[in-house]
mmCIF file of C-alpha atoms in Angstrom:
data_model
loop_
_atom_site.group_PDB
_atom_site.id
_atom_site.type_symbol
_atom_site.label_atom_id
_atom_site.label_comp_id
_atom_site.label_asym_id
_atom_site.label_seq_id
_atom_site.Cartn_x
_atom_site.Cartn_y
_atom_site.Cartn_z
ATOM 1 C CA GLY A 67 -11.450 -2.782 14.698
ATOM 2 C CA GLN A 68 -10.555 -3.228 11.634
ATOM 3 C CA ASN A 69 -10.442 -6.077 9.306
ATOM 4 C CA ILE A 70 -10.075 -6.877 5.647
ATOM 5 C CA ASP A 71 -9.904 -10.573 4.634
ATOM 6 C CA GLN A 72 -9.752 -11.627 0.136
ATOM 7 C CA PRO A 73 -9.076 -14.613 -1.227
ATOM 8 C CA THR A 74 -4.950 -15.813 -0.900
ATOM 9 C CA GLU A 75 -4.679 -16.567 -5.388
ATOM 10 C CA MET A 76 -6.459 -16.861 -7.451
ATOM 11 C CA THR A 77 -5.905 -17.975 -11.830
ATOM 12 C CA ALA A 78 -7.852 -17.612 -14.589
ATOM 13 C CA THR A 79 -7.563 -17.387 -18.507
ATOM 14 C CA GLU A 80 -6.481 -14.582 -20.544
ATOM 15 C CA GLY A 81 -9.706 -13.022 -22.464
ATOM 16 C CA ALA A 82 -11.104 -13.959 -19.640
ATOM 17 C CA ILE A 83 -13.600 -12.919 -16.960
ATOM 18 C CA VAL A 84 -12.469 -12.493 -13.237
ATOM 19 C CA GLN A 85 -13.905 -10.812 -9.583
ATOM 20 C CA ILE A 86 -12.113 -10.727 -6.984
ATOM 21 C CA ASN A 87 -13.971 -10.528 -3.160
ATOM 22 C CA CYS A 88 -13.254 -8.158 -0.478
ATOM 23 C CA THR A 89 -15.173 -8.329 2.458
ATOM 24 C CA TYR A 90 -14.004 -5.759 4.727
ATOM 25 C CA GLN A 91 -15.557 -4.627 9.436
ATOM 26 C CA THR A 92 -13.941 -1.280 10.165
ATOM 27 C CA SER A 93 -15.314 1.063 12.923
ATOM 28 C CA GLY A 94 -16.723 3.919 10.025
ATOM 29 C CA PHE A 95 -16.001 4.027 7.291
ATOM 30 C CA ASN A 96 -14.382 6.776 4.739
ATOM 31 C CA GLY A 97 -14.013 4.771 1.594
ATOM 32 C CA LEU A 98 -12.830 1.482 -0.106
ATOM 33 C CA PHE A 99 -9.647 1.814 -2.155
ATOM 34 C CA TRP A 100 -8.441 -1.030 -4.859
ATOM 35 C CA TYR A 101 -4.635 -1.105 -5.685
ATOM 36 C CA GLN A 102 -2.141 -2.850 -8.013
ATOM 37 C CA GLN A 103 1.480 -4.791 -7.042
ATOM 38 C CA HIS A 104 3.588 -6.400 -9.864
ATOM 39 C CA ALA A 105 5.697 -8.355 -7.461
ATOM 40 C CA GLY A 106 9.027 -5.949 -6.471
ATOM 41 C CA GLU A 107 6.595 -2.480 -7.009
ATOM 42 C CA ALA A 108 5.246 -0.502 -5.279
ATOM 43 C CA PRO A 109 1.415 -0.731 -5.478
ATOM 44 C CA THR A 110 -0.575 1.481 -8.392
ATOM 45 C CA PHE A 111 -3.992 3.152 -7.545
ATOM 46 C CA LEU A 112 -6.691 1.320 -10.009
ATOM 47 C CA SER A 113 -10.055 2.602 -7.921
ATOM 48 C CA TYR A 114 -11.217 3.847 -4.707
ATOM 49 C CA ASN A 115 -15.828 4.782 -3.974
ATOM 50 C CA VAL A 116 -17.385 5.161 -1.399
ATOM 51 C CA LEU A 117 -20.513 5.713 -2.701
ATOM 52 C CA ASP A 118 -22.892 1.815 -3.793
ATOM 53 C CA GLY A 119 -22.545 1.284 -6.427
ATOM 54 C CA LEU A 120 -20.551 -0.172 -10.143
ATOM 55 C CA GLU A 121 -18.152 2.383 -10.852
ATOM 56 C CA GLU A 122 -16.459 1.350 -14.576
ATOM 57 C CA LYS A 123 -13.389 2.167 -15.634
ATOM 58 C CA GLY A 124 -12.143 0.861 -19.072
ATOM 59 C CA ARG A 125 -11.668 -2.627 -18.608
ATOM 60 C CA PHE A 126 -11.825 -2.430 -14.911
ATOM 61 C CA SER A 127 -14.207 -2.397 -12.529
ATOM 62 C CA SER A 128 -15.543 -1.842 -8.646
ATOM 63 C CA PHE A 129 -18.125 -2.228 -6.159
ATOM 64 C CA LEU A 130 -19.354 -1.389 -2.745
ATOM 65 C CA SER A 131 -22.382 -2.398 -0.227
ATOM 66 C CA ARG A 132 -21.242 -0.787 2.136
ATOM 67 C CA SER A 133 -24.537 -2.298 4.769
ATOM 68 C CA LYS A 134 -22.999 -5.798 3.173
ATOM 69 C CA GLY A 135 -19.320 -4.862 3.815
ATOM 70 C CA TYR A 136 -17.997 -6.078 0.767
ATOM 71 C CA SER A 137 -17.109 -4.930 -3.052
ATOM 72 C CA TYR A 138 -15.506 -6.749 -5.357
ATOM 73 C CA LEU A 139 -13.151 -5.532 -8.861
ATOM 74 C CA LEU A 140 -13.342 -6.459 -11.562
ATOM 75 C CA LEU A 141 -11.334 -7.385 -14.631
ATOM 76 C CA LYS A 142 -12.412 -7.733 -18.102
ATOM 77 C CA GLU A 143 -10.795 -8.938 -21.642
ATOM 78 C CA LEU A 144 -7.981 -10.419 -19.056
ATOM 79 C CA GLN A 145 -4.692 -9.426 -20.693
ATOM 80 C CA MET A 146 -0.864 -11.936 -18.623
ATOM 81 C CA LYS A 147 0.136 -8.385 -18.120
ATOM 82 C CA ASP A 148 -2.754 -8.829 -16.015
ATOM 83 C CA SER A 149 -0.884 -10.522 -13.295
ATOM 84 C CA ALA A 150 -0.561 -9.025 -10.335
ATOM 85 C CA SER A 151 -1.620 -8.947 -6.808
ATOM 86 C CA TYR A 152 -4.586 -7.686 -5.855
ATOM 87 C CA LEU A 153 -4.789 -5.220 -2.487
ATOM 88 C CA CYS A 154 -8.020 -4.086 -0.994
ATOM 89 C CA ALA A 155 -7.804 -0.702 2.061
ATOM 90 C CA THR A 156 -9.931 1.064 3.084
ATOM 91 C CA PRO A 157 -8.888 4.271 5.631
ATOM 92 C CA TRP A 158 -8.495 3.681 8.918
ATOM 93 C CA GLY A 159 -11.179 4.359 10.495
ATOM 94 C CA SER A 160 -13.267 7.659 9.183
ATOM 95 C CA SER A 161 -9.982 9.104 8.483
ATOM 96 C CA ASN A 162 -9.121 11.313 5.493
ATOM 97 C CA THR A 163 -5.085 10.956 6.000
ATOM 98 C CA GLY A 164 -3.793 8.731 4.015
ATOM 99 C CA LYS A 165 -3.048 6.147 6.891
ATOM 100 C CA LEU A 166 -4.617 3.188 4.874
ATOM 101 C CA ILE A 167 -5.614 -0.710 5.415
ATOM 102 C CA PHE A 168 -4.378 -3.005 3.423
ATOM 103 C CA GLY A 169 -6.246 -6.391 3.587
ATOM 104 C CA GLN A 170 -3.326 -9.007 2.320
ATOM 105 C CA GLY A 171 -3.688 -9.124 -1.190
ATOM 106 C CA THR A 172 -4.778 -11.654 -3.999
ATOM 107 C CA THR A 173 -2.258 -12.801 -5.994
ATOM 108 C CA LEU A 174 -4.228 -12.917 -10.188
ATOM 109 C CA GLN A 175 -2.695 -15.465 -12.534
ATOM 110 C CA VAL A 176 -3.192 -14.946 -16.438
ATOM 111 C CA LYS A 177 -2.721 -17.965 -17.857
ATOM 112 C CA PRO A 178 -2.589 -18.144 -21.764
ATOM 113 C CA GLY B 272 -1.251 12.540 -10.194
ATOM 114 C CA ALA B 273 1.443 12.960 -7.125
ATOM 115 C CA VAL B 274 4.906 12.118 -7.927
ATOM 116 C CA VAL B 275 6.778 10.315 -4.832
ATOM 117 C CA SER B 276 10.540 8.893 -5.238
ATOM 118 C CA GLN B 277 12.288 6.470 -2.951
ATOM 119 C CA HIS B 278 15.896 5.892 -2.781
ATOM 120 C CA PRO B 279 18.171 3.759 -2.961
ATOM 121 C CA SER B 280 14.847 1.264 -4.314
ATOM 122 C CA TRP B 281 17.660 -1.463 -4.009
ATOM 123 C CA VAL B 282 20.551 -2.331 -1.135
ATOM 124 C CA ILE B 283 22.978 -5.280 1.017
ATOM 125 C CA CYS B 284 23.805 -4.810 4.116
ATOM 126 C CA LYS B 285 25.433 -6.585 6.756
ATOM 127 C CA SER B 286 24.358 -7.914 9.800
ATOM 128 C CA GLY B 287 25.108 -4.879 12.793
ATOM 129 C CA THR B 288 25.061 -1.561 10.208
ATOM 130 C CA SER B 289 22.642 0.911 10.129
ATOM 131 C CA VAL B 290 20.702 1.809 6.493
ATOM 132 C CA LYS B 291 19.010 5.175 5.891
ATOM 133 C CA ILE B 292 16.093 4.924 3.076
ATOM 134 C CA GLU B 293 14.674 7.968 1.958
ATOM 135 C CA CYS B 294 11.128 9.597 0.650
ATOM 136 C CA ARG B 295 10.684 12.123 -0.877
ATOM 137 C CA SER B 296 7.575 13.889 -2.677
ATOM 138 C CA LEU B 297 8.551 15.713 -5.588
ATOM 139 C CA ASP B 298 5.665 17.726 -6.534
ATOM 140 C CA PHE B 299 4.019 18.524 -3.815
ATOM 141 C CA GLN B 300 4.458 19.341 0.459
ATOM 142 C CA ALA B 301 3.938 16.046 2.101
ATOM 143 C CA THR B 302 3.366 16.457 6.252
ATOM 144 C CA THR B 303 2.409 13.275 6.543
ATOM 145 C CA MET B 304 4.177 9.886 4.563
ATOM 146 C CA PHE B 305 3.360 6.896 6.041
ATOM 147 C CA TRP B 306 5.593 3.788 5.614
ATOM 148 C CA TYR B 307 5.002 0.442 4.900
ATOM 149 C CA ARG B 308 6.950 -2.987 5.376
ATOM 150 C CA GLN B 309 6.116 -5.755 2.863
ATOM 151 C CA PHE B 310 7.475 -9.187 3.190
ATOM 152 C CA PRO B 311 7.643 -12.024 0.383
ATOM 153 C CA LYS B 312 3.459 -12.638 -0.263
ATOM 154 C CA GLN B 313 2.185 -11.367 2.359
ATOM 155 C CA SER B 314 0.497 -7.658 2.731
ATOM 156 C CA LEU B 315 1.933 -4.576 2.875
ATOM 157 C CA MET B 316 2.130 -3.544 6.773
ATOM 158 C CA LEU B 317 1.532 -0.047 8.542
ATOM 159 C CA MET B 318 5.336 0.804 10.398
ATOM 160 C CA ALA B 319 4.610 4.017 12.130
ATOM 161 C CA THR B 320 3.570 7.451 10.614
ATOM 162 C CA SER B 321 6.010 10.477 9.379
ATOM 163 C CA ASN B 322 5.081 13.562 10.989
ATOM 164 C CA GLU B 323 6.381 16.920 9.860
ATOM 165 C CA GLY B 324 8.108 18.733 12.498
ATOM 166 C CA SER B 325 7.257 15.973 15.436
ATOM 167 C CA LYS B 326 7.480 12.836 16.344
ATOM 168 C CA ALA B 327 6.328 9.796 14.740
ATOM 169 C CA THR B 328 4.172 7.469 15.247
ATOM 170 C CA TYR B 329 4.713 3.556 15.339
ATOM 171 C CA GLU B 330 1.717 1.335 15.067
ATOM 172 C CA GLN B 331 2.042 -1.491 17.577
ATOM 173 C CA GLY B 332 5.672 -4.136 18.258
ATOM 174 C CA VAL B 333 7.164 -1.514 16.062
ATOM 175 C CA GLU B 334 10.811 -1.243 18.169
ATOM 176 C CA LYS B 335 11.001 2.894 17.523
ATOM 177 C CA ASP B 336 14.372 3.101 18.727
ATOM 178 C CA LYS B 337 15.344 0.293 15.815
ATOM 179 C CA PHE B 338 13.729 2.222 13.313
ATOM 180 C CA LEU B 339 13.803 6.389 13.175
ATOM 181 C CA ILE B 340 11.707 8.026 11.396
ATOM 182 C CA ASN B 341 13.244 11.488 10.468
ATOM 183 C CA HIS B 342 10.595 14.249 9.063
ATOM 184 C CA ALA B 343 12.675 17.692 8.963
ATOM 185 C CA SER B 344 11.346 19.387 5.917
ATOM 186 C CA LEU B 345 7.520 19.583 4.106
ATOM 187 C CA THR B 346 8.865 17.386 1.209
ATOM 188 C CA LEU B 347 11.097 14.703 3.300
ATOM 189 C CA SER B 348 11.639 11.875 5.592
ATOM 190 C CA THR B 349 14.361 9.136 6.155
ATOM 191 C CA LEU B 350 13.603 5.541 7.953
ATOM 192 C CA THR B 351 16.694 4.172 8.832
ATOM 193 C CA VAL B 352 16.511 0.253 10.122
ATOM 194 C CA THR B 353 19.826 0.773 13.000
ATOM 195 C CA SER B 354 21.559 -2.526 13.574
ATOM 196 C CA ALA B 355 20.080 -4.231 11.093
ATOM 197 C CA HIS B 356 20.048 -7.792 10.947
ATOM 198 C CA PRO B 357 18.797 -11.236 8.096
ATOM 199 C CA GLU B 358 15.136 -10.831 10.291
ATOM 200 C CA ASP B 359 14.714 -6.881 9.268
ATOM 201 C CA SER B 360 15.258 -7.768 5.688
ATOM 202 C CA SER B 361 12.045 -7.154 3.575
ATOM 203 C CA PHE B 362 10.644 -4.533 1.546
ATOM 204 C CA TYR B 363 10.290 -0.446 1.907
ATOM 205 C CA ILE B 364 8.129 1.050 1.104
ATOM 206 C CA CYS B 365 7.350 4.599 1.625
ATOM 207 C CA SER B 366 3.461 6.710 0.055
ATOM 208 C CA ALA B 367 2.280 10.483 0.416
ATOM 209 C CA SER B 368 -1.484 11.899 1.023
ATOM 210 C CA LEU B 369 -2.844 14.926 -0.269
ATOM 211 C CA GLY B 370 -6.187 14.521 1.914
ATOM 212 C CA GLY B 371 -8.398 16.009 0.906
ATOM 213 C CA ARG B 372 -6.909 17.827 -1.819
ATOM 214 C CA GLY B 373 -6.236 14.668 -3.810
ATOM 215 C CA SER B 374 -8.808 13.277 -5.700
ATOM 216 C CA HIS B 375 -10.380 10.725 -3.683
ATOM 217 C CA THR B 376 -9.142 11.926 -0.794
ATOM 218 C CA GLY B 377 -7.306 9.367 1.379
ATOM 219 C CA GLU B 378 -5.334 8.308 -1.242
ATOM 220 C CA LEU B 379 -2.246 7.530 -0.873
ATOM 221 C CA PHE B 380 0.880 7.923 -4.040
ATOM 222 C CA PHE B 381 3.665 5.785 -2.855
ATOM 223 C CA GLY B 382 6.963 5.650 -3.720
ATOM 224 C CA GLU B 383 8.867 2.859 -6.024
ATOM 225 C CA GLY B 384 9.965 1.164 -1.950
ATOM 226 C CA SER B 385 13.391 0.036 -1.342
ATOM 227 C CA ARG B 386 14.294 -3.894 -1.004
ATOM 228 C CA LEU B 387 17.079 -4.648 2.293
ATOM 229 C CA THR B 388 18.331 -7.408 2.027
ATOM 230 C CA VAL B 389 20.802 -8.096 5.377
ATOM 231 C CA LEU B 390 23.199 -10.137 5.509
#
């Protein structure tokens, strides 16, 4: 089966760095996604990793270790607007049809 | 990126009535769309896969007779919640993928979501 785990809640201070971890178990692997979701809104795409290593995109970076079934999202120079839920997701099995399985989401609260 | 539009963004209905939610891909054709449901402070749960021109594929535990899905064209999928009850109140989100043609294999593009409140 497939299983994705991430912490439920995190709190950080404006300007700081925060790392949100995600562990997964899948029957196949076709990449790992991170989405950001503000309350009451639809998720928006942040990053996609299919190879091991760190992918940097501005203030956000995402890391993947396929051998460990582990990923993290790194947010630097936190801003108040970064308060949101961050969802880790993988494609179902090894498909590329867009059918994603989501983790429970990590609610990040950024404080002044 | 691709644009997916969902309508209505919110709806309030009485118990026992039916509600239809539309999901449109605006700048691409989507042979497959996905319907998710999200309860407060929970993650997205896949309800069903909507297939253009054929029957939808429902996830385990989702009643196909209660959540009717129609995907009559390459740009439109509809979800009808029949005989709605208060426990059906939720945030319903549709999504579509460009498949291997997108910038990332399997990347999902989401509609704005529809918040259903059943009184």
